[in-house]
């Protein structure tokens, strides 16, 4: 699913109106009907409803919804924020229609006119839509603050009032919706943790916008789905052998951190790689051989990785899980970066070593993939004031360094050197546990060894990893699930995608 900018969304409406030879009022009616049926299907039409409208098209959506609810014998009270400006044409048209069937319409001209709400009241927010470009102030600000503090449940139409679609709202006041009803597509703002308290759970309602526009319009951002992932998966030839699916290498583990190596190695093998050779310190030899007899081991160092560089026989190399940040490990990473590696993934302590040595970062081979969580990203590239700017910084760094960045989070972002961003929809809060990232590193390394190209290997690895996490959460609960439980569920995730 593409994620369009607010300007593109506005153009999508205009193109749809032109292509389908309909009026903007008809499109507004579709939006209102979609909201009505969502409310009905989710049992939100059983009690009193208060709809708060601005005087733009978002408010027009709210008025049209109010009329439909009233026509279906559902009691509604309408409040209009009056800021001394004329309403949009479609707002005025819907207001005229509403006046014909109800007198329960109230205008809020100052904070004196803000109504008293009861705790059971359901509030529909249709004050300001995606076109808002400045912080709320005056009576609008006071109204939103009152609703946040007094409404029992708030459902926002299109986007919560006060929230920007394409830039950060951090520090501003916005409606804290329990549900957001958005049309056709998610907005970029919905995909950042800093907006979670405002967006709540978002739902996408189909209002029949132009399919041709959606297919042909380019977008910098996209949310992957099962159909995209299934199209990536390679079929396994019945005459194949272990060499067909690549020879991966992992440089992982150190004294006290061999669990990271085991988790990464299992993730690699469970991804389908044909062979795996692990470069580990001597202290972890017995641990890895017993934990994963399918993996081969090479001893390099006693407690930490020492002077060694894997040869060019490996189809993909992953480095970082649990390796520590010792001086000898830094030397291994430097030598690896200067060697002729085919495909390289760097994670965890490899990223910490690069963060401490700017020259080391500059040696990272072009075409590599790094998999930082937000804190590791900040160590590497600096702190950003908000998540929008952090994503833009990631796009810049991916382009400058000619690398792929897997920026981990609830909607993990796979960022290409061309600036394209793919958000991943699978996964859950139960995965906020130690070892989860080590498994992901191993999985992507294993997929790269199987000749999956970037970014397909990253997209498939991240999606499969999150899907296994969702299955694990359903079996063990988000609270109790551990990284080892996710490993157990990778097979179920594969089966789900291969059906």
Tab-separated table of C-alpha atoms in Angstrom:
chain	number	residue	atom	x	y	z
A	1	UNK	CA	0.000	0.000	0.000
A	2	UNK	CA	1.402	3.365	-1.035
A	3	UNK	CA	1.461	6.209	1.478
A	4	UNK	CA	0.764	9.481	-0.326
A	5	UNK	CA	1.516	12.984	0.891
A	6	UNK	CA	-1.346	15.325	1.796
A	7	UNK	CA	-0.884	17.099	-1.555
A	8	UNK	CA	-1.122	13.783	-3.406
A	9	UNK	CA	-4.222	12.805	-1.434
A	10	UNK	CA	-5.883	16.089	-2.409
A	11	UNK	CA	-4.964	15.461	-6.039
A	12	UNK	CA	-6.295	11.894	-5.774
A	13	UNK	CA	-9.695	13.300	-4.791
A	14	UNK	CA	-9.627	15.738	-7.722
A	15	UNK	CA	-8.619	13.068	-10.246
A	16	UNK	CA	-11.323	10.716	-8.941
A	17	UNK	CA	-13.962	13.413	-9.291
A	18	UNK	CA	-12.859	14.140	-12.856
A	19	UNK	CA	-12.453	10.503	-13.953
A	20	UNK	CA	-15.726	9.319	-12.461
A	21	UNK	CA	-17.665	12.433	-13.496
A	22	UNK	CA	-18.978	13.003	-9.988
A	23	UNK	CA	-19.231	16.040	-7.731
A	24	UNK	CA	-17.119	16.693	-4.657
A	25	UNK	CA	-20.372	16.440	-2.698
A	26	UNK	CA	-20.830	12.863	-3.948
A	27	UNK	CA	-17.336	11.970	-2.768
A	28	UNK	CA	-18.094	13.517	0.618
A	29	UNK	CA	-21.280	11.475	0.785
A	30	UNK	CA	-19.270	8.294	0.132
A	31	UNK	CA	-16.913	9.183	2.974
A	32	UNK	CA	-19.784	9.874	5.367
A	33	UNK	CA	-21.532	6.611	4.436
A	34	UNK	CA	-18.311	4.659	4.964
A	35	UNK	CA	-17.979	6.208	8.439
A	36	UNK	CA	-21.620	5.469	9.234
A	37	UNK	CA	-21.321	1.805	8.317
A	38	UNK	CA	-18.091	1.487	10.331
A	39	UNK	CA	-19.826	2.984	13.375
A	40	UNK	CA	-22.818	0.692	12.870
A	41	UNK	CA	-20.737	-2.460	12.366
A	42	UNK	CA	-18.669	-1.723	15.463
A	43	UNK	CA	-21.648	-0.975	17.740
A	44	UNK	CA	-20.938	2.739	18.192
A	45	UNK	CA	-24.513	3.819	17.370
A	46	UNK	CA	-26.218	2.666	20.565
A	47	UNK	CA	-25.814	5.808	22.655
A	48	UNK	CA	-25.772	9.604	22.323
A	49	UNK	CA	-23.318	10.984	19.773
A	50	UNK	CA	-21.819	14.468	19.676
A	51	UNK	CA	-20.188	15.543	16.418
A	52	UNK	CA	-17.776	18.480	16.485
A	53	UNK	CA	-17.215	20.082	13.076
A	54	UNK	CA	-14.943	22.708	11.642
A	55	UNK	CA	-16.051	24.678	8.594
A	56	UNK	CA	-13.810	23.033	6.034
A	57	UNK	CA	-14.350	19.790	4.142
A	58	UNK	CA	-13.498	17.731	7.228
A	59	UNK	CA	-16.392	19.474	8.934
A	60	UNK	CA	-18.482	18.787	5.842
A	61	UNK	CA	-17.782	15.067	6.310
A	62	UNK	CA	-18.995	15.409	9.890
A	63	UNK	CA	-22.221	17.185	8.877
A	64	UNK	CA	-22.968	14.568	6.197
A	65	UNK	CA	-22.375	11.816	8.766
A	66	UNK	CA	-24.674	13.580	11.237
A	67	UNK	CA	-27.459	13.710	8.633
A	68	UNK	CA	-27.094	9.995	7.813
A	69	UNK	CA	-27.180	9.084	11.499
A	70	UNK	CA	-30.306	11.185	12.062
A	71	UNK	CA	-32.003	9.680	9.001
A	72	UNK	CA	-31.399	6.291	10.614
A	73	UNK	CA	-33.028	7.393	13.894
A	74	UNK	CA	-29.727	7.685	15.802
A	75	UNK	CA	-29.676	10.754	18.115
A	76	UNK	CA	-26.927	13.234	17.290
A	77	UNK	CA	-25.992	16.678	18.567
A	78	UNK	CA	-23.909	18.848	16.228
A	79	UNK	CA	-21.401	21.469	17.360
A	80	UNK	CA	-19.745	23.777	14.840
A	81	UNK	CA	-16.556	25.671	15.622
A	82	UNK	CA	-17.216	29.218	14.496
A	83	UNK	CA	-14.030	31.134	13.727
A	84	UNK	CA	-15.606	33.980	11.763
A	85	UNK	CA	-14.864	32.587	8.304
A	86	UNK	CA	-17.182	31.231	5.645
A	87	UNK	CA	-17.361	27.483	5.363
A	88	UNK	CA	-16.266	25.543	2.298
A	89	UNK	CA	-18.885	25.038	-0.445
A	90	UNK	CA	-19.489	21.409	0.513
A	91	UNK	CA	-19.686	22.323	4.194
A	92	UNK	CA	-22.361	24.941	3.465
A	93	UNK	CA	-24.308	22.536	1.268
A	94	UNK	CA	-24.367	19.867	3.968
A	95	UNK	CA	-25.291	22.440	6.611
A	96	UNK	CA	-28.355	23.449	4.550
A	97	UNK	CA	-29.423	19.803	4.275
A	98	UNK	CA	-28.931	19.298	8.004
A	99	UNK	CA	-31.033	22.345	8.903
A	100	UNK	CA	-33.978	20.665	7.135
A	101	UNK	CA	-34.061	17.709	9.546
A	102	UNK	CA	-32.773	19.028	12.906
A	103	UNK	CA	-32.425	22.125	15.026
A	104	UNK	CA	-29.931	20.504	17.386
A	105	UNK	CA	-27.033	22.457	15.864
A	106	UNK	CA	-24.881	24.648	18.100
A	107	UNK	CA	-22.108	27.119	17.288
A	108	UNK	CA	-19.003	27.427	19.457
A	109	UNK	CA	-17.770	31.012	19.175
A	110	UNK	CA	-15.717	31.107	22.368
A	111	UNK	CA	-14.829	28.826	25.253
A	112	UNK	CA	-18.021	30.003	26.972
A	113	UNK	CA	-20.010	27.985	24.405
A	114	UNK	CA	-18.094	24.709	24.865
A	115	UNK	CA	-20.767	22.171	25.891
A	116	UNK	CA	-20.713	20.037	29.015
A	117	UNK	CA	-20.201	16.400	28.095
A	118	UNK	CA	-21.239	13.324	29.982
A	119	UNK	CA	-18.750	10.525	30.456
A	120	UNK	CA	-20.800	8.126	28.310
A	121	UNK	CA	-20.940	10.527	25.325
A	122	UNK	CA	-19.306	9.408	22.098
A	123	UNK	CA	-17.504	12.277	20.376
A	124	UNK	CA	-16.896	12.385	16.618
A	125	UNK	CA	-14.008	14.719	15.747
A	126	UNK	CA	-14.444	16.443	12.381
A	127	UNK	CA	-12.864	19.766	13.293
A	128	UNK	CA	-9.732	19.930	11.119
A	129	UNK	CA	-8.441	17.464	8.530
A	130	UNK	CA	-5.118	16.820	6.822
A	131	UNK	CA	-4.984	20.357	5.435
A	132	UNK	CA	-4.089	21.872	8.827
A	133	UNK	CA	-0.659	23.546	8.651
A	134	UNK	CA	-0.271	25.435	11.943
A	135	UNK	CA	-0.689	24.683	15.660
A	136	UNK	CA	-4.121	25.045	17.187
A	137	UNK	CA	-4.793	28.259	19.093
A	138	UNK	CA	-7.634	30.264	20.612
A	139	UNK	CA	-11.008	28.595	21.035
A	140	UNK	CA	-9.982	25.640	18.842
A	141	UNK	CA	-7.132	24.856	21.222
A	142	UNK	CA	-9.364	25.183	24.291
A	143	UNK	CA	-12.032	22.978	22.692
A	144	UNK	CA	-9.550	20.202	21.879
A	145	UNK	CA	-8.095	20.370	25.398
A	146	UNK	CA	-11.608	20.114	26.842
A	147	UNK	CA	-12.535	17.146	24.639
A	148	UNK	CA	-9.333	15.312	25.535
A	149	UNK	CA	-10.064	15.746	29.243
A	150	UNK	CA	-13.810	15.076	29.238
A	151	UNK	CA	-14.949	12.924	26.295
A	152	UNK	CA	-15.580	9.272	27.031
A	153	UNK	CA	-14.473	8.092	23.593
A	154	UNK	CA	-13.284	10.074	20.575
A	155	UNK	CA	-13.414	8.892	16.968
A	156	UNK	CA	-11.626	11.135	14.472
A	157	UNK	CA	-12.571	11.403	10.813
A	158	UNK	CA	-9.652	11.429	8.354
A	159	UNK	CA	-7.013	12.498	10.908
A	160	UNK	CA	-7.169	13.659	14.550
A	161	UNK	CA	-7.599	17.414	14.782
A	162	UNK	CA	-4.288	19.181	15.352
A	163	UNK	CA	-2.177	16.395	13.851
A	164	UNK	CA	-0.138	17.145	10.736
A	165	UNK	CA	-0.118	14.549	7.994
A	166	UNK	CA	3.427	14.993	6.648
A	167	UNK	CA	5.437	16.590	9.441
A	168	UNK	CA	5.904	16.306	13.176
A	169	UNK	CA	3.285	17.530	15.650
A	170	UNK	CA	5.590	16.891	18.597
A	171	UNK	CA	4.893	19.429	21.349
A	172	UNK	CA	1.573	20.546	19.823
A	173	UNK	CA	-1.916	19.853	21.141
A	174	UNK	CA	-4.060	17.426	19.144
A	175	UNK	CA	-7.156	15.301	19.656
A	176	UNK	CA	-6.412	12.038	21.455
A	177	UNK	CA	-8.573	9.683	19.434
A	178	UNK	CA	-9.356	6.099	20.372
A	179	UNK	CA	-10.070	5.341	16.701
A	180	UNK	CA	-9.190	7.218	13.515
A	181	UNK	CA	-11.227	6.599	10.363
A	182	UNK	CA	-8.991	7.385	7.406
A	183	UNK	CA	-9.954	7.099	3.765
A	184	UNK	CA	-8.327	4.682	1.330
A	185	UNK	CA	-4.771	4.966	2.702
A	186	UNK	CA	-2.817	5.400	5.894
A	187	UNK	CA	-1.110	8.733	6.417
A	188	UNK	CA	2.591	8.977	7.191
A	189	UNK	CA	1.780	10.492	10.594
A	190	UNK	CA	0.038	7.262	11.635
A	191	UNK	CA	3.272	5.268	11.451
A	192	UNK	CA	5.281	7.058	14.168
A	193	UNK	CA	5.309	6.297	17.877
A	194	UNK	CA	5.203	10.000	18.768
A	195	UNK	CA	1.652	10.169	17.352
A	196	UNK	CA	0.293	6.986	18.915
A	197	UNK	CA	-1.512	8.829	21.730
A	198	UNK	CA	-3.411	10.883	19.126
A	199	UNK	CA	-4.159	8.349	16.401
A	200	UNK	CA	-5.217	5.408	18.567
A	201	UNK	CA	-6.150	2.564	16.241
A	202	UNK	CA	-6.550	3.628	12.636
A	203	UNK	CA	-8.974	2.051	10.174
A	204	UNK	CA	-8.888	2.455	6.388
A	205	UNK	CA	-12.252	2.980	4.689
A	206	UNK	CA	-12.655	2.459	0.950
A	207	UNK	CA	-14.493	5.339	-0.732
A	208	UNK	CA	-13.869	4.295	-4.336
A	209	UNK	CA	-11.057	6.659	-5.305
A	210	UNK	CA	-9.358	6.266	-8.684
A	211	UNK	CA	-7.528	2.937	-8.964
A	212	UNK	CA	-5.531	4.232	-11.935
A	213	UNK	CA	-4.158	7.118	-9.883
A	214	UNK	CA	-3.155	4.781	-7.073
A	215	UNK	CA	-1.373	2.421	-9.476
A	216	UNK	CA	0.495	5.059	-11.476
A	217	UNK	CA	1.311	7.736	-8.901
A	218	UNK	CA	4.760	7.287	-7.395
A	219	UNK	CA	5.203	7.433	-3.637
A	220	UNK	CA	8.308	7.706	-1.472
A	221	UNK	CA	6.644	5.594	1.224
A	222	UNK	CA	4.887	2.252	1.102
A	223	UNK	CA	3.464	-0.274	3.559
A	224	UNK	CA	4.219	-3.855	2.551
A	225	UNK	CA	1.523	-6.510	2.675
A	226	UNK	CA	1.270	-10.279	2.314
A	227	UNK	CA	0.750	-10.123	-1.463
A	228	UNK	CA	3.984	-8.169	-1.964
A	229	UNK	CA	5.898	-10.538	0.294
A	230	UNK	CA	4.486	-13.649	-1.382
A	231	UNK	CA	5.606	-12.312	-4.768
A	232	UNK	CA	9.177	-12.073	-3.423
A	233	UNK	CA	9.435	-15.666	-2.167
A	234	UNK	CA	11.487	-17.994	-4.344
A	235	UNK	CA	10.191	-21.513	-4.980
A	236	UNK	CA	12.545	-24.337	-4.033
A	237	UNK	CA	13.518	-26.649	-6.885
A	238	UNK	CA	12.974	-30.345	-6.166
A	239	UNK	CA	16.400	-31.149	-7.696
A	240	UNK	CA	18.222	-28.572	-5.578
A	241	UNK	CA	20.911	-29.280	-2.956
A	242	UNK	CA	22.323	-27.380	0.011
A	243	UNK	CA	24.670	-25.420	-2.234
A	244	UNK	CA	21.680	-24.091	-4.132
A	245	UNK	CA	20.587	-22.081	-1.114
A	246	UNK	CA	23.854	-20.432	-0.289
A	247	UNK	CA	26.609	-20.514	2.268
A	248	UNK	CA	26.157	-17.856	4.941
A	249	UNK	CA	28.667	-16.718	7.537
A	250	UNK	CA	28.031	-15.086	10.895
A	251	UNK	CA	30.611	-13.351	13.085
A	252	UNK	CA	28.887	-13.306	16.441
A	253	UNK	CA	29.173	-13.826	20.166
A	254	UNK	CA	31.652	-13.149	22.957
A	255	UNK	CA	32.136	-14.170	26.577
A	256	UNK	CA	28.732	-13.859	28.266
A	257	UNK	CA	26.982	-13.039	24.975
A	258	UNK	CA	26.893	-16.363	23.157
A	259	UNK	CA	23.101	-16.380	23.312
A	260	UNK	CA	23.098	-13.646	20.661
A	261	UNK	CA	25.192	-15.827	18.388
A	262	UNK	CA	22.893	-18.828	18.894
A	263	UNK	CA	19.765	-16.792	18.169
A	264	UNK	CA	21.288	-15.218	15.042
A	265	UNK	CA	22.528	-18.593	13.801
A	266	UNK	CA	19.136	-20.224	14.269
A	267	UNK	CA	17.446	-17.294	12.544
A	268	UNK	CA	19.818	-17.754	9.612
A	269	UNK	CA	19.154	-21.487	9.270
A	270	UNK	CA	15.394	-21.135	9.776
A	271	UNK	CA	15.313	-18.601	6.946
A	272	UNK	CA	16.225	-21.424	4.582
A	273	UNK	CA	19.981	-20.968	4.049
A	274	UNK	CA	21.769	-24.073	2.766
A	275	UNK	CA	24.875	-23.825	4.970
A	276	UNK	CA	26.138	-21.648	7.792
A	277	UNK	CA	29.623	-21.137	9.187
A	278	UNK	CA	29.887	-19.220	12.449
A	279	UNK	CA	33.081	-17.400	13.446
A	280	UNK	CA	33.053	-17.366	17.233
A	281	UNK	CA	35.482	-17.118	20.172
A	282	UNK	CA	36.584	-20.358	21.848
A	283	UNK	CA	34.453	-19.681	24.931
A	284	UNK	CA	31.305	-20.246	22.871
A	285	UNK	CA	32.315	-23.342	20.902
A	286	UNK	CA	30.462	-25.957	22.983
A	287	UNK	CA	27.442	-23.702	23.386
A	288	UNK	CA	26.893	-23.208	19.669
A	289	UNK	CA	27.726	-26.773	18.637
A	290	UNK	CA	25.194	-28.158	21.109
A	291	UNK	CA	22.546	-25.498	20.440
A	292	UNK	CA	22.679	-25.751	16.653
A	293	UNK	CA	24.494	-28.849	15.338
A	294	UNK	CA	23.575	-27.852	11.764
A	295	UNK	CA	25.991	-24.898	11.908
A	296	UNK	CA	29.732	-25.191	11.340
A	297	UNK	CA	32.057	-23.296	13.686
A	298	UNK	CA	35.456	-21.641	13.302
A	299	UNK	CA	37.297	-20.562	16.449
A	300	UNK	CA	38.794	-17.065	16.291
A	301	UNK	CA	39.962	-15.681	19.621
A	302	UNK	CA	39.368	-16.762	23.191
A	303	UNK	CA	36.737	-14.483	24.720
A	304	UNK	CA	36.273	-12.106	21.788
A	305	UNK	CA	36.637	-12.290	18.032
A	306	UNK	CA	40.281	-11.874	17.094
A	307	UNK	CA	42.208	-11.267	13.882
A	308	UNK	CA	40.291	-13.023	11.133
A	309	UNK	CA	38.454	-12.295	7.912
A	310	UNK	CA	36.064	-14.821	6.341
A	311	UNK	CA	37.019	-15.743	2.816
A	312	UNK	CA	35.119	-14.864	-0.332
A	313	UNK	CA	33.463	-18.285	-0.464
A	314	UNK	CA	30.471	-16.995	1.518
A	315	UNK	CA	27.393	-15.705	-0.274
A	316	UNK	CA	26.499	-13.375	2.596
A	317	UNK	CA	28.164	-12.332	5.851
A	318	UNK	CA	26.488	-10.991	8.977
A	319	UNK	CA	28.436	-9.412	11.816
A	320	UNK	CA	27.558	-7.850	15.127
A	321	UNK	CA	25.260	-9.844	17.449
A	322	UNK	CA	26.983	-10.095	20.824
A	323	UNK	CA	30.539	-9.445	19.567
A	324	UNK	CA	31.338	-6.704	22.100
A	325	UNK	CA	33.300	-3.523	21.440
A	326	UNK	CA	36.825	-4.653	22.319
A	327	UNK	CA	39.856	-3.369	20.397
A	328	UNK	CA	40.473	-6.724	18.729
A	329	UNK	CA	36.848	-6.824	17.571
A	330	UNK	CA	37.236	-3.360	16.065
A	331	UNK	CA	40.206	-4.713	14.092
A	332	UNK	CA	38.133	-7.645	12.779
A	333	UNK	CA	35.403	-5.290	11.600
A	334	UNK	CA	37.926	-3.004	9.890
A	335	UNK	CA	39.549	-5.905	8.041
A	336	UNK	CA	36.156	-7.251	6.999
A	337	UNK	CA	35.108	-3.890	5.571
A	338	UNK	CA	38.336	-3.698	3.548
A	339	UNK	CA	38.016	-7.249	2.205
A	340	UNK	CA	36.172	-8.352	-0.921
A	341	UNK	CA	32.851	-9.392	0.615
A	342	UNK	CA	29.850	-10.186	-1.575
A	343	UNK	CA	27.003	-9.030	0.660
A	344	UNK	CA	27.344	-7.711	4.200
A	345	UNK	CA	24.951	-7.124	7.070
A	346	UNK	CA	26.054	-5.166	10.161
A	347	UNK	CA	24.075	-5.080	13.389
A	348	UNK	CA	24.313	-4.539	17.140
A	349	UNK	CA	27.917	-4.157	18.369
A	350	UNK	CA	29.166	-3.723	14.805
A	351	UNK	CA	27.046	-0.566	14.739
A	352	UNK	CA	28.340	0.515	18.152
A	353	UNK	CA	31.925	0.133	16.901
A	354	UNK	CA	31.139	2.234	13.825
A	355	UNK	CA	29.451	4.866	15.993
A	356	UNK	CA	32.669	5.198	18.016
A	357	UNK	CA	34.880	5.442	14.912
A	358	UNK	CA	33.741	7.689	12.058
A	359	UNK	CA	36.481	6.334	9.794
A	360	UNK	CA	35.165	2.804	10.305
A	361	UNK	CA	31.710	3.916	9.208
A	362	UNK	CA	33.191	5.441	6.052
A	363	UNK	CA	34.725	2.040	5.193
A	364	UNK	CA	31.353	0.250	5.231
A	365	UNK	CA	31.069	-1.327	1.755
A	366	UNK	CA	28.484	0.139	-0.595
A	367	UNK	CA	25.444	-2.100	-0.947
A	368	UNK	CA	25.651	-3.285	2.668
A	369	UNK	CA	22.652	-3.379	5.007
A	370	UNK	CA	22.621	-2.133	8.592
A	371	UNK	CA	19.835	-2.947	11.070
A	372	UNK	CA	19.834	-0.369	13.898
A	373	UNK	CA	17.187	0.185	16.512
A	374	UNK	CA	16.515	3.902	17.218
A	375	UNK	CA	19.202	4.267	19.903
A	376	UNK	CA	21.851	2.642	17.689
A	377	UNK	CA	20.785	4.895	14.825
A	378	UNK	CA	21.230	7.960	17.021
A	379	UNK	CA	24.718	6.812	18.037
A	380	UNK	CA	25.645	6.431	14.377
A	381	UNK	CA	24.085	9.528	12.866
A	382	UNK	CA	23.032	11.859	15.675
A	383	UNK	CA	19.853	12.671	17.573
A	384	UNK	CA	16.858	14.001	15.633
A	385	UNK	CA	14.221	16.246	17.245
A	386	UNK	CA	11.376	13.999	16.079
A	387	UNK	CA	10.649	10.808	14.170
A	388	UNK	CA	9.833	12.538	10.881
A	389	UNK	CA	13.265	14.149	10.799
A	390	UNK	CA	14.935	10.927	11.904
A	391	UNK	CA	13.382	9.143	8.936
A	392	UNK	CA	14.556	11.888	6.593
A	393	UNK	CA	18.053	11.611	8.059
A	394	UNK	CA	17.964	7.854	7.457
A	395	UNK	CA	16.989	8.461	3.821
A	396	UNK	CA	19.882	10.913	3.440
A	397	UNK	CA	22.408	8.532	4.993
A	398	UNK	CA	21.198	5.588	2.909
A	399	UNK	CA	21.681	7.718	-0.205
A	400	UNK	CA	25.052	9.181	0.800
A	401	UNK	CA	26.576	5.888	1.960
A	402	UNK	CA	24.839	3.833	-0.765
A	403	UNK	CA	23.548	1.367	1.824
A	404	UNK	CA	20.247	-0.117	2.955
A	405	UNK	CA	18.998	0.759	6.413
A	406	UNK	CA	16.530	-1.385	8.362
A	407	UNK	CA	15.364	1.053	11.053
A	408	UNK	CA	13.669	-1.167	13.615
A	409	UNK	CA	10.492	-0.245	15.452
A	410	UNK	CA	6.761	-0.996	15.527
A	411	UNK	CA	6.571	-0.205	11.797
A	412	UNK	CA	10.136	-1.185	10.911
A	413	UNK	CA	11.307	0.894	7.943
A	414	UNK	CA	13.431	-0.579	5.156
A	415	UNK	CA	15.178	2.355	3.469
A	416	UNK	CA	16.924	2.043	0.108
A	417	UNK	CA	19.808	4.118	-1.318
A	418	UNK	CA	17.267	5.716	-3.677
A	419	UNK	CA	15.269	7.053	-0.725
A	420	UNK	CA	12.338	4.642	-0.983
A	421	UNK	CA	10.896	3.622	2.391
A	422	UNK	CA	8.942	0.427	3.039
A	423	UNK	CA	7.112	0.165	6.366
A	424	UNK	CA	6.482	-3.293	7.779
A	425	UNK	CA	2.999	-4.040	9.229
A	426	UNK	CA	3.727	-7.254	11.154
A	427	UNK	CA	4.983	-7.590	14.738
A	428	UNK	CA	3.808	-6.555	18.185
A	429	UNK	CA	4.939	-5.118	21.516
A	430	UNK	CA	5.758	-8.578	22.826
A	431	UNK	CA	8.832	-8.433	20.588
A	432	UNK	CA	10.344	-5.666	22.711
A	433	UNK	CA	12.618	-8.260	24.299
A	434	UNK	CA	16.303	-9.152	24.233
A	435	UNK	CA	17.431	-11.299	21.331
A	436	UNK	CA	14.728	-10.388	18.829
A	437	UNK	CA	17.095	-8.236	16.751
A	438	UNK	CA	19.727	-10.995	16.703
A	439	UNK	CA	17.211	-13.348	15.101
A	440	UNK	CA	16.314	-10.740	12.478
A	441	UNK	CA	19.995	-10.219	11.607
A	442	UNK	CA	20.417	-13.942	11.090
A	443	UNK	CA	17.259	-14.221	9.011
A	444	UNK	CA	18.203	-11.416	6.622
A	445	UNK	CA	21.758	-12.804	6.307
A	446	UNK	CA	20.304	-16.226	5.480
A	447	UNK	CA	17.999	-14.779	2.831
A	448	UNK	CA	20.873	-12.847	1.260
A	449	UNK	CA	22.854	-16.095	1.075
A	450	UNK	CA	19.945	-17.595	-0.880
A	451	UNK	CA	20.458	-14.923	-3.558
A	452	UNK	CA	17.555	-12.733	-2.519
A	453	UNK	CA	18.560	-9.252	-3.580
A	454	UNK	CA	18.297	-6.186	-1.419
A	455	UNK	CA	15.801	-4.796	-0.532
A	456	UNK	CA	13.729	-7.978	-1.094
A	457	UNK	CA	15.768	-9.914	1.499
A	458	UNK	CA	15.192	-7.156	4.059
A	459	UNK	CA	11.478	-6.862	3.266
A	460	UNK	CA	10.921	-10.618	3.471
A	461	UNK	CA	13.081	-11.001	6.574
A	462	UNK	CA	11.364	-8.196	8.476
A	463	UNK	CA	7.867	-9.335	7.493
A	464	UNK	CA	8.545	-12.998	8.299
A	465	UNK	CA	10.175	-12.042	11.610
A	466	UNK	CA	7.169	-9.914	12.614
A	467	UNK	CA	4.697	-12.572	11.501
A	468	UNK	CA	6.497	-15.184	13.609
A	469	UNK	CA	6.291	-12.711	16.491
A	470	UNK	CA	2.539	-12.344	16.007
A	471	UNK	CA	2.113	-16.123	16.027
A	472	UNK	CA	4.280	-16.386	19.148
A	473	UNK	CA	2.208	-13.708	20.891
A	474	UNK	CA	-0.989	-15.615	20.138
A	475	UNK	CA	0.537	-18.774	21.642
A	476	UNK	CA	2.435	-17.394	24.632
A	477	UNK	CA	1.059	-13.835	25.130
A	478	UNK	CA	2.979	-10.631	24.475
A	479	UNK	CA	4.075	-10.552	28.097
A	480	UNK	CA	5.528	-14.058	28.286
A	481	UNK	CA	6.878	-14.634	24.776
A	482	UNK	CA	10.647	-14.701	24.373
A	483	UNK	CA	13.024	-14.663	21.418
A	484	UNK	CA	13.286	-18.459	21.552
A	485	UNK	CA	9.478	-18.648	21.188
A	486	UNK	CA	9.678	-16.522	18.046
A	487	UNK	CA	12.230	-18.946	16.588
A	488	UNK	CA	9.787	-21.807	17.165
A	489	UNK	CA	7.156	-19.925	15.168
A	490	UNK	CA	9.224	-19.094	12.056
A	491	UNK	CA	8.076	-22.368	10.484
A	492	UNK	CA	4.430	-21.411	11.098
A	493	UNK	CA	5.104	-18.010	9.545
A	494	UNK	CA	6.620	-19.631	6.448
A	495	UNK	CA	3.628	-21.967	6.137
A	496	UNK	CA	1.244	-19.021	6.415
A	497	UNK	CA	2.989	-17.208	3.555
A	498	UNK	CA	3.325	-20.310	1.370
A	499	UNK	CA	-0.345	-21.297	1.553
